[in-house]
Amino acid sequence: MIRSFWAVFCLLFAVLVSVVPAGGLVIENADLSQAEVNLLFAMREYTLTYNGYADRLPGWVTGPFANEEVNLHVNSPDGVLVIGITFHDRKVVQFDAKSRSNPIATVTTDSSTVESVMHSDQPFDAFRAAMRNGTVTIEGNNLVGKLRVGMILFGLWVLDVLGL
């Protein structure tokens, strides 16, 4: 009896440790398809890569959302997966499958674009290309959000004009 209790306890602990590091992953919508769950976990793992490079990205890209919340809407054949992202000091500190109640901006894209950015050797360039072709859009949700999104769009436009 005690042996099986410890086996169950160790198994539960291992699952929690493997799923909950760095702020945890909260899934509010239990109706997610397997493809959405897979994408969600892949994106969550990618945040570790993003956080590792966040300090190297231009300040005008990461700065406007340095200490803000953003909602990401990922369109797929299964519907729209809404992901709430919280940034602190230009890094992702919380990433959940539930929307934020007062996000400064909403980013909309599709699952194939998310995957292409995550698997790119140059994710910033892949993101810029997606912005250019309209598969990623960013909308400010309040005046400050609109101003900050405008700053990002202006910076991307300058890069395009300069051919960088």
Short mmCIF file of C-alpha atoms in Angstrom, two decimals, residues 46 50 56-58 60-62 116-118 120-132 152 155-156 159-160 164:
data_model
loop_
_atom_site.label_atom_id
_atom_site.label_comp_id
_atom_site.label_asym_id
_atom_site.label_seq_id
_atom_site.Cartn_x
_atom_site.Cartn_y
_atom_site.Cartn_z
CA TYR A 46 10.08 28.15 -27.83
CA TYR A 50 13.06 33.60 -27.21
CA ARG A 56 19.86 40.79 -28.40
CA LEU A 57 16.71 41.94 -30.21
CA PRO A 58 16.34 45.66 -31.02
CA TRP A 60 12.14 49.06 -30.39
CA VAL A 61 10.89 45.50 -30.98
CA THR A 62 10.85 44.15 -27.43
CA SER A 116 7.55 28.61 -39.59
CA VAL A 117 8.81 31.33 -37.24
CA MET A 118 9.66 28.81 -34.51
CA SER A 120 13.36 29.28 -38.78
CA ASP A 121 17.11 29.80 -38.47
CA GLN A 122 16.27 33.53 -38.58
CA PRO A 123 13.02 33.87 -36.58
CA PHE A 124 13.06 37.69 -36.57
CA ASP A 125 13.32 37.73 -40.37
CA ALA A 126 10.57 35.11 -40.64
CA PHE A 127 8.37 37.27 -38.40
CA ARG A 128 9.12 40.35 -40.54
CA ALA A 129 8.20 38.44 -43.69
CA ALA A 130 4.93 37.33 -42.09
CA MET A 131 4.17 40.95 -41.16
CA ARG A 132 4.88 42.00 -44.77
CA ILE A 152 7.08 48.66 -34.06
CA GLY A 155 10.71 50.32 -37.23
CA LEU A 156 9.90 47.38 -39.50
CA LEU A 159 14.24 48.23 -42.02
CA ASP A 160 12.41 47.40 -45.25
CA LEU A 164 18.19 45.51 -43.92
#
